[in-house]
Coordinates of C-alpha atoms in Angstrom, one line a residue:
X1 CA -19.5 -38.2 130.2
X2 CA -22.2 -35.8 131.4
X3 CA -20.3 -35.3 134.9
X4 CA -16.8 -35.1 132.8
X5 CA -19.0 -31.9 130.7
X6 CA -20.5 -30.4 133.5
X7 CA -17.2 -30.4 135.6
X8 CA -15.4 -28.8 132.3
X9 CA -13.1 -31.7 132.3
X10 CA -13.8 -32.4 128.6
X11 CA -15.2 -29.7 126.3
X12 CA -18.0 -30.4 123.9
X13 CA -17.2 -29.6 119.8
X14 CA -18.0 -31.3 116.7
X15 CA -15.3 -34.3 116.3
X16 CA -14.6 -34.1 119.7
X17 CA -15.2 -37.0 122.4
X18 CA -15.4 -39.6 120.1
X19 CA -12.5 -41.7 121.9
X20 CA -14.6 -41.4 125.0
X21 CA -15.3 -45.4 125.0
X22 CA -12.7 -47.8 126.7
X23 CA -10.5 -49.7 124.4
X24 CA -9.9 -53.4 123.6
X25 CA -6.4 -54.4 124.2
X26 CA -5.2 -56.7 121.6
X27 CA -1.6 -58.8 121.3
X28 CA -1.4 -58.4 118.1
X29 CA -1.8 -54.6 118.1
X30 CA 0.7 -52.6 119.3
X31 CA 0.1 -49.8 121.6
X32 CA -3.6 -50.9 122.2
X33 CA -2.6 -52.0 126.0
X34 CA -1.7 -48.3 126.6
X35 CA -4.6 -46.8 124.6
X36 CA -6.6 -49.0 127.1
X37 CA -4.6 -47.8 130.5
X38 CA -5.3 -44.2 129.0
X39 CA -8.9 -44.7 129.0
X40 CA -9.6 -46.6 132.0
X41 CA -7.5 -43.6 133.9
X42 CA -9.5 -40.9 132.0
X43 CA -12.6 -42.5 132.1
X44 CA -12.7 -44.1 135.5
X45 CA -15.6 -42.9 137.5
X46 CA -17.9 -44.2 134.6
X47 CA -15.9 -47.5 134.7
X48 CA -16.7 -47.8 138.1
X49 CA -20.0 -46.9 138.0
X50 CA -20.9 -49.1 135.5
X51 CA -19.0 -52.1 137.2
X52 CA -21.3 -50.9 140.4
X53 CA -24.3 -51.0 138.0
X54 CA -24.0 -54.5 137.0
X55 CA -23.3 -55.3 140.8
X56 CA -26.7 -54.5 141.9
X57 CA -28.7 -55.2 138.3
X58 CA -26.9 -58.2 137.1
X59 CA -28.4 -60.8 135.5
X60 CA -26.7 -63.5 136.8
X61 CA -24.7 -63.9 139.8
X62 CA -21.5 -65.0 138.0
X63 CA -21.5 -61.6 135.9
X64 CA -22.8 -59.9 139.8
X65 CA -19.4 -61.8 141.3
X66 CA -17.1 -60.5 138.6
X67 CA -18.0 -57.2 138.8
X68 CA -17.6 -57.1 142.4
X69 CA -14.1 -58.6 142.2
X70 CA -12.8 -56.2 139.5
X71 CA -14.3 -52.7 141.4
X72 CA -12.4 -54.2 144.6
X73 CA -9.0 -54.9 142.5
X74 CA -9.4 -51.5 141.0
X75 CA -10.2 -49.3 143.9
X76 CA -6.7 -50.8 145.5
X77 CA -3.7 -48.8 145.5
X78 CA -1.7 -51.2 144.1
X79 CA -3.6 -51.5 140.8
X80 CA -3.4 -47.8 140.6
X81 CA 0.3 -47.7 140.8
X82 CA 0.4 -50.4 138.2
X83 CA -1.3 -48.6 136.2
X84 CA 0.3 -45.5 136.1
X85 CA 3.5 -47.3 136.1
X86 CA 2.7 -49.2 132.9
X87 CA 1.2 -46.0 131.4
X88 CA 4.6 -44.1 131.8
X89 CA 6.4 -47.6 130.4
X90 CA 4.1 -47.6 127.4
X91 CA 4.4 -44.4 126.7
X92 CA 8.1 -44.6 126.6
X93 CA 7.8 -47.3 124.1
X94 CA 4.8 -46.4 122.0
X95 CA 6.2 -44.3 119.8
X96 CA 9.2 -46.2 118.9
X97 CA 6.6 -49.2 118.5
X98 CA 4.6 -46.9 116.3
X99 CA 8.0 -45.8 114.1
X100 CA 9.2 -49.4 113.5
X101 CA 5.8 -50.7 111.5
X102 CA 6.3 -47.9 109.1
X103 CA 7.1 -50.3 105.7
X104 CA 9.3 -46.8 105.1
X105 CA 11.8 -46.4 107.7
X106 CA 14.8 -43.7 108.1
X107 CA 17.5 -45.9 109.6
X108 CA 19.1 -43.0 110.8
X109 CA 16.2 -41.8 112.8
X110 CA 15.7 -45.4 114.1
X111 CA 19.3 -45.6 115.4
X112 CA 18.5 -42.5 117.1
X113 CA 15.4 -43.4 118.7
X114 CA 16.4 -46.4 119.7
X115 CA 19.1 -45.3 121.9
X116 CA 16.6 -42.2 123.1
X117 CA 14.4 -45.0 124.2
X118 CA 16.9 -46.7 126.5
X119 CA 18.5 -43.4 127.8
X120 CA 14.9 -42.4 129.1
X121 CA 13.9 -46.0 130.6
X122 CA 17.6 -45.8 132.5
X123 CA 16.3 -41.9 133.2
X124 CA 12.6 -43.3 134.5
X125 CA 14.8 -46.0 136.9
X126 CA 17.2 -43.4 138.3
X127 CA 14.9 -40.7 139.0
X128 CA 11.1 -41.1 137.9
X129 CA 10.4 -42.6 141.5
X130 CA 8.9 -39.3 143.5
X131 CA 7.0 -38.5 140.2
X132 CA 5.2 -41.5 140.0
X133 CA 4.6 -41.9 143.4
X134 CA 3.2 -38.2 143.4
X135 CA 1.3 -38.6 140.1
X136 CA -0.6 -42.1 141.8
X137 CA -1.3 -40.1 145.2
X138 CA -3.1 -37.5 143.4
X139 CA -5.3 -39.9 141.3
X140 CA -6.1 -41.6 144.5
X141 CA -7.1 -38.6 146.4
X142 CA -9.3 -37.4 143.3
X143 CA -10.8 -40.7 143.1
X144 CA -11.3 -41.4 147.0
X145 CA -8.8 -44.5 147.2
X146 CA -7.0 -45.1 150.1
X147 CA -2.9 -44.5 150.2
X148 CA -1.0 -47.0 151.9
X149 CA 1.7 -45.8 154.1
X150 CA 5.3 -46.7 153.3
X151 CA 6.5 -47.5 156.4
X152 CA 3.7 -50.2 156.9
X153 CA 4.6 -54.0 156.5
X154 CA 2.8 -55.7 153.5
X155 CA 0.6 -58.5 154.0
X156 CA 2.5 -61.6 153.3
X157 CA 2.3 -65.6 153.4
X158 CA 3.5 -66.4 156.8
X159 CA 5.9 -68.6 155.2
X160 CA 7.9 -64.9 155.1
X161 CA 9.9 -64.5 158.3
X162 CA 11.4 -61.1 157.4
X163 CA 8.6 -58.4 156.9
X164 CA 8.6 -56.1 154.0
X165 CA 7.6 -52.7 153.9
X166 CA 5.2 -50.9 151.4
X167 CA 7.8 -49.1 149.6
X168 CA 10.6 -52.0 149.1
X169 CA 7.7 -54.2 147.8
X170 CA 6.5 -51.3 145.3
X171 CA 9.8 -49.7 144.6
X172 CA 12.1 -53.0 144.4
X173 CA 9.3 -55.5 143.6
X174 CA 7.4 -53.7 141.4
X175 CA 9.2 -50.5 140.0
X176 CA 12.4 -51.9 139.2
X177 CA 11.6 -55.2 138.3
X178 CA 9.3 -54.0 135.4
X179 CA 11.9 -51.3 134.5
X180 CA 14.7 -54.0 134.1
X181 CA 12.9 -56.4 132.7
X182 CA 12.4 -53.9 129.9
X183 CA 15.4 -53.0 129.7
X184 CA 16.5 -56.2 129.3
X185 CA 13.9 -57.1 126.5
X186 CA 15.4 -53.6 124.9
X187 CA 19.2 -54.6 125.0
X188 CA 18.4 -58.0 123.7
X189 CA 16.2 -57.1 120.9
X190 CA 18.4 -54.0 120.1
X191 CA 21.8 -55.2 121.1
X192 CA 25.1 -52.8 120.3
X193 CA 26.0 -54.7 117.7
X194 CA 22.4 -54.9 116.1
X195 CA 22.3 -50.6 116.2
X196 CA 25.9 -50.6 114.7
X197 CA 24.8 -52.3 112.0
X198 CA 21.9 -49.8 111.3
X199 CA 24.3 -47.3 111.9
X200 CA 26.6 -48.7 108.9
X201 CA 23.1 -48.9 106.5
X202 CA 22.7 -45.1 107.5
X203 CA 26.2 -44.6 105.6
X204 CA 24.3 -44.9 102.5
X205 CA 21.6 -42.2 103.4
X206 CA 22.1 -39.5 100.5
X207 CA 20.5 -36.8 102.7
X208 CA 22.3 -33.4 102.9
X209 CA 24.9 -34.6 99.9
X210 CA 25.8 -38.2 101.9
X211 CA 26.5 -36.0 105.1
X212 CA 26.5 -39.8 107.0
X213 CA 28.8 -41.7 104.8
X214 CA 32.0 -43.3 106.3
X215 CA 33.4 -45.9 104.6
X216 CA 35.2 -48.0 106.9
X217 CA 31.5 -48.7 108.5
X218 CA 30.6 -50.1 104.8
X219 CA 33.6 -51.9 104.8
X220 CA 32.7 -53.1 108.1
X221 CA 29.5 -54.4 106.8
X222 CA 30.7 -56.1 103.9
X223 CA 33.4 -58.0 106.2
X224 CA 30.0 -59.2 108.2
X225 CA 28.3 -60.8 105.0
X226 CA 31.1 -62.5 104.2
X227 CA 28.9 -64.5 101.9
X228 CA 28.1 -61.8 100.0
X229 CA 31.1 -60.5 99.6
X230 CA 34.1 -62.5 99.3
X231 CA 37.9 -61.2 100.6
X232 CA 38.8 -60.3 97.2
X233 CA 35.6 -58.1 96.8
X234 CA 35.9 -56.9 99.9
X235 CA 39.3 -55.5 99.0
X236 CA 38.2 -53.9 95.5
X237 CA 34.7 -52.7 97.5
X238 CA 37.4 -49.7 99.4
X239 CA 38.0 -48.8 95.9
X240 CA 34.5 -48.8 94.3
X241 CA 33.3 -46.8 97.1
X242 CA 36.5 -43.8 97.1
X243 CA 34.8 -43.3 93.9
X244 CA 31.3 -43.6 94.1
X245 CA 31.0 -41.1 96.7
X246 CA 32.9 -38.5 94.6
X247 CA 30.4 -39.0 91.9
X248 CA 27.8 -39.2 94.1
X249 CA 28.3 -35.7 95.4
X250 CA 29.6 -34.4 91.9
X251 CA 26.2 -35.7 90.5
X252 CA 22.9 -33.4 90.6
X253 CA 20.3 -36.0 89.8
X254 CA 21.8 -37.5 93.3
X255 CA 21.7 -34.5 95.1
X256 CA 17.9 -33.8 95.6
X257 CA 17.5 -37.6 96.5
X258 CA 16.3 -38.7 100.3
X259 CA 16.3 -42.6 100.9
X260 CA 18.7 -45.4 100.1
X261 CA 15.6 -46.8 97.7
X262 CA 15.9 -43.7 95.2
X263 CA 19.5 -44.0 95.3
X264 CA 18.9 -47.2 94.0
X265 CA 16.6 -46.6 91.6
X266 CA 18.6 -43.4 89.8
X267 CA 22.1 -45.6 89.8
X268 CA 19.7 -48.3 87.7
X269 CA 18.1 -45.1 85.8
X270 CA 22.2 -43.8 84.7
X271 CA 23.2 -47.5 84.4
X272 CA 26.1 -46.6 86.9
X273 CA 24.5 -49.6 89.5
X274 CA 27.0 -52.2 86.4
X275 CA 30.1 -49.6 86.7
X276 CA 29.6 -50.1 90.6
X277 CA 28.1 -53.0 90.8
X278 CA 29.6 -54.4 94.5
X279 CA 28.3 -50.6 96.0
X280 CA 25.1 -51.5 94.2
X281 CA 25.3 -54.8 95.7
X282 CA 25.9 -52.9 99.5
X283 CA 22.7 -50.9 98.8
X284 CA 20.7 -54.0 97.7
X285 CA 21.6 -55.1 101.5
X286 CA 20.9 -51.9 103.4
X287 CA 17.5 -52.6 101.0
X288 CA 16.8 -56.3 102.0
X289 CA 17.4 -55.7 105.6
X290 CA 14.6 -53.8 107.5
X291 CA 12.4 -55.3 104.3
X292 CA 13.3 -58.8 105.4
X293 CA 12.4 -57.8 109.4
X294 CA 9.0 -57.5 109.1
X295 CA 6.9 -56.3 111.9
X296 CA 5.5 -58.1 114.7
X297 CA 2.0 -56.4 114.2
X298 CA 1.8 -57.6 110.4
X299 CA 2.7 -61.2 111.1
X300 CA 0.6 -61.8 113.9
X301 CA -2.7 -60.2 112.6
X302 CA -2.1 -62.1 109.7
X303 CA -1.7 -65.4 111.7
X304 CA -5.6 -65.1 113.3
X305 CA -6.3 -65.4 109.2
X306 CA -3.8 -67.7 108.1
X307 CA -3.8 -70.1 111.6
X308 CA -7.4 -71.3 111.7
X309 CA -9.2 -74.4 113.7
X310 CA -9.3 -76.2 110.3
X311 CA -5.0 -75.0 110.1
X312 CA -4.1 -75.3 113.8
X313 CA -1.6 -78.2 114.1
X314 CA 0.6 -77.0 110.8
X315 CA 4.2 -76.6 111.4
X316 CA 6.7 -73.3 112.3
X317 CA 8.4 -73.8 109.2
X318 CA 4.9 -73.9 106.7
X319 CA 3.3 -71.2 108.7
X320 CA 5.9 -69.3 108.1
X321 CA 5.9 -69.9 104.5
X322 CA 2.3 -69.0 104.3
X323 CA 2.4 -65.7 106.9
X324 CA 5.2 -64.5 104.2
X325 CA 2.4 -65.3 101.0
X326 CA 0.3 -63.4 103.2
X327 CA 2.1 -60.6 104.2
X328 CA 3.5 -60.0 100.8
X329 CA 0.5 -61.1 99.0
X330 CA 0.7 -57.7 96.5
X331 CA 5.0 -59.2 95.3
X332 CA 3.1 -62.4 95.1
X333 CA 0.1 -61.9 92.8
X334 CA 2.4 -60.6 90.4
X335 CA 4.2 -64.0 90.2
X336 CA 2.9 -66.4 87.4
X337 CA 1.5 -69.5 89.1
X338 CA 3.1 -71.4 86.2
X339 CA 6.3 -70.4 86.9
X340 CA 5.8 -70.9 90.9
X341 CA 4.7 -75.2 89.9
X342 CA 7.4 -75.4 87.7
X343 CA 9.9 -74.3 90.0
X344 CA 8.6 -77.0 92.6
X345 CA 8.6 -79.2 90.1
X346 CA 12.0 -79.0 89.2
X347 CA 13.2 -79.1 92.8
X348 CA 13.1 -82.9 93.0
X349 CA 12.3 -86.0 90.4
X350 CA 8.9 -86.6 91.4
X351 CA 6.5 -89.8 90.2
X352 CA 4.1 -87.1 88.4
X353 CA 4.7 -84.3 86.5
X354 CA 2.1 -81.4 88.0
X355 CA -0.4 -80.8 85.4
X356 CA -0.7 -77.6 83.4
X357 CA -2.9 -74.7 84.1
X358 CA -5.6 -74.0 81.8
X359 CA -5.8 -70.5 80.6

C-alpha cells in the first residue's frame, strides 16, 4: 500500500483505503467472486509479494510448495485473461444480481434489466474481443508478464494431431465458451415466457396514473392460472378490469401511489378490493409472485445454519420446509404455536392427541 501511495495510485483521506485487503469469495454471497477479481487486479504486486514472502520464509514446505504453485499460475497469461474476462462477465451481472435480492422489487425495472443484461453479454460476444485483449496486454506489460503470441501453437497432449493456435484456444475455447455458457444459464433462468409474465405483473404498476396497464396482458395472466381463475371468471375478470382502471385513474387517493403493494393496501382501506374482488385477486398474484421466488443468497446462507453435521442427511423436501421457517422466521413468530399443533394434528387420525402448551 506504501508503493500504491508513493506512486499516487491511491490517495490517502480519512475513510479512504479501507477495502484495501483482498476479499473472500463465498457461494452463498453474490458478487463476492468479482469483489475478489477486483482486488486481486488492484492489489496485485502485494499479492505477489506476499506469496514470494512465504516462498522464502515458510514454515513448512507444503505452505513453501503452494505458494510457489499459485505465483507461477498467476504470473501466466492465461490466468490474467481469465481474470479480466470474468471481471468484465461479473460485472455485467452484478448489478442485476444486486437488484434481484432487494425483498422490494420494481417489476418493471426488472423486465428492463433483464433484457439490458442479455443485450450487453450478446454486445461483449460480438465485439468486446480487441478490448479485452488490449485491456489484459496492458496489465501484463505493467506487471512484467509475458504476452503470448497469437499465431503460436498451444501446448497440447500429443493425443492432438491438429495444432491450435493461441487465439482460437482463447477466443473459441475460452472467450466464447464462457460467454455462451452464460447466456445460456440467462435464457434458461429468464426465459421469454418467464419476462412476459413480469411484463403482465408490471400492468398493475400505478406509476404515472397506470401509464403500464394493458388489459389483454392481465387477461393473459389469468388464462395462465387457470386454477385461480376459472373460464367463467376469466370472462367477468375483462369486465372488472374496464372498470377498475377508470376508477383507478378517476380516484386521487390512487394517484400518488407507487407499488402494486399500496395499491393493495388502499383498495382494502376504501373496501373497493370486495366490489372488485377477482382484480383484487390478480394483484394478490402479481403479490405472491416475486414474494414466493425468494433469493438464492437468503436460502443458501440460511442453509450453513439450518443444514448442520448433527442435520446433514435430512431430506429436500424437510429442508425446504425448515429454510422457509428460517427465511420467514419474522411471518412465523407471529403464528400461535397452538394453532400451528393443532393444524398438524388435524391433518391425520393419529394414536395421540399432541399435548397442550402450558401458558
Amino acid at each position: 500500500m506504501v508503493a500504491m501511495l508513493e506512486k499516487g495510485e491511491i490517495t490517502t483521506g480519512r475513510g479512504l483505503n479501507q477495502e484495501s485487503t483482498l476479499a473472500r469469495p463465498g457461494a452463498t454471497r453474490w458478487g463476492s467472486h468479482f469483489t475478489t477479481i477486483i482486488r486481486i487486479l488492484s492489489l496485485w504486486s502485494p499479492t505477489i509479494q506476499v506469496l514470494d514472502n512465504i516462498f522464502d520464509d515458510g514454515i513448512d514446505s507444503k505452505s513453501r510448495g503452494k505458494a510457489s504453485s499459485l505465483v507461477e499460475k498467476m504470473e501466466s497469461y492465461q490466468f490474467v485473461f481469465i481474470a479480466h474476462l470474468m471481471k468484465k462477465v461479473l460485472g455485467l451481472t452484478n448489478m442485476l444480481s444486486h437488484f434481484l435480492q432487494q425483498k422490494d422489487q420494481n417489476i418493471l425495472e426488472a423486465v428492463s434489466l433483464i433484457k439490458n443484461t442479455k443485450e450487453k453479454f450478446q454486445d461483449l460476444r460480438e465485439s468486446g474481443w480487441e478490448e479485452l485483449l488490449e485491456d489484459v496486454s496492458k496489465f501484463c506489460v505493467k506487471n512484467k508478464i509475458d504476452i503470448l503470441n497469437m499465431e503460436d501453437t498451444t501446448h497440447r497432449s500429443r493425443r492432438v494431431r491438429h495444432p491450435v493456435t493461441n487465439y482460437h484456444h482463447f477466443r473459441a475455447d475460452i472467450f466464447y465458451q464462457v460467454i455462451d455458457q452464460v447466456n445460456l444459464e440467462m435464457e434458461n433462468r429468464f426465459s421469454e415466457s418467464n419476462t412476459d409474465l413480469l411484463a403482465c405483473l408490471a400492468c398493475l404498476d400505478p406509476k404515472d396514473n397506470f401509464s403500464n396497464f394493458c388489459e389483454s396482458k392481465l387477461l393473459s395472466l389469468a388464462e395462465l392460472y387457470s386454477s385461480d381463475f376459472s373460464a367463467v371468471e376469466q370472462m367477468e375478470l375483462k369486465e372488472q378490469l374496464q372498470v377498475w382502471i377508470y376508477e383507478m385513474r378517476g380516484n386521487e387517493a390512487f394517484s400518488t401511489l407507487q407499488s402494486i403493494g399500496e395499491v393493495s393496501k388502499k383498495m382494502v382501506e376504501l373496501t373497493i378490493h370486495k366490489s372488485f374482488h377477482l382484480v383484487y385477486r390478480l394483484i394478490e398474484l402479481a403479490l405472491v409472485l416475486p414474494v414466493a421466488t425468494a433469493t438464492v443468497e437468503r436460502a443458501f446462507s440460511s442453509m450453513n445454519i439450518i443444514k448442520t453435521d448433527l442435520r446433514n442427511k435430512m431430506g429436500d423436501d424437510y429442508l425446504t420446509n425448515c429454510l422457509v421457517c428460517y427465511i420467514e422466521r419474522d411471518i412465523f413468530q407471529a403464528i400461535d404455536n397452538e394453532a400451528i399443533m393443532k393444524h398438524f394434528q388435524n391433518m391425520k387420525t393419529r394414536k395421540i392427541d399432541l399435548p397442550r402448551l402450558q401458558k
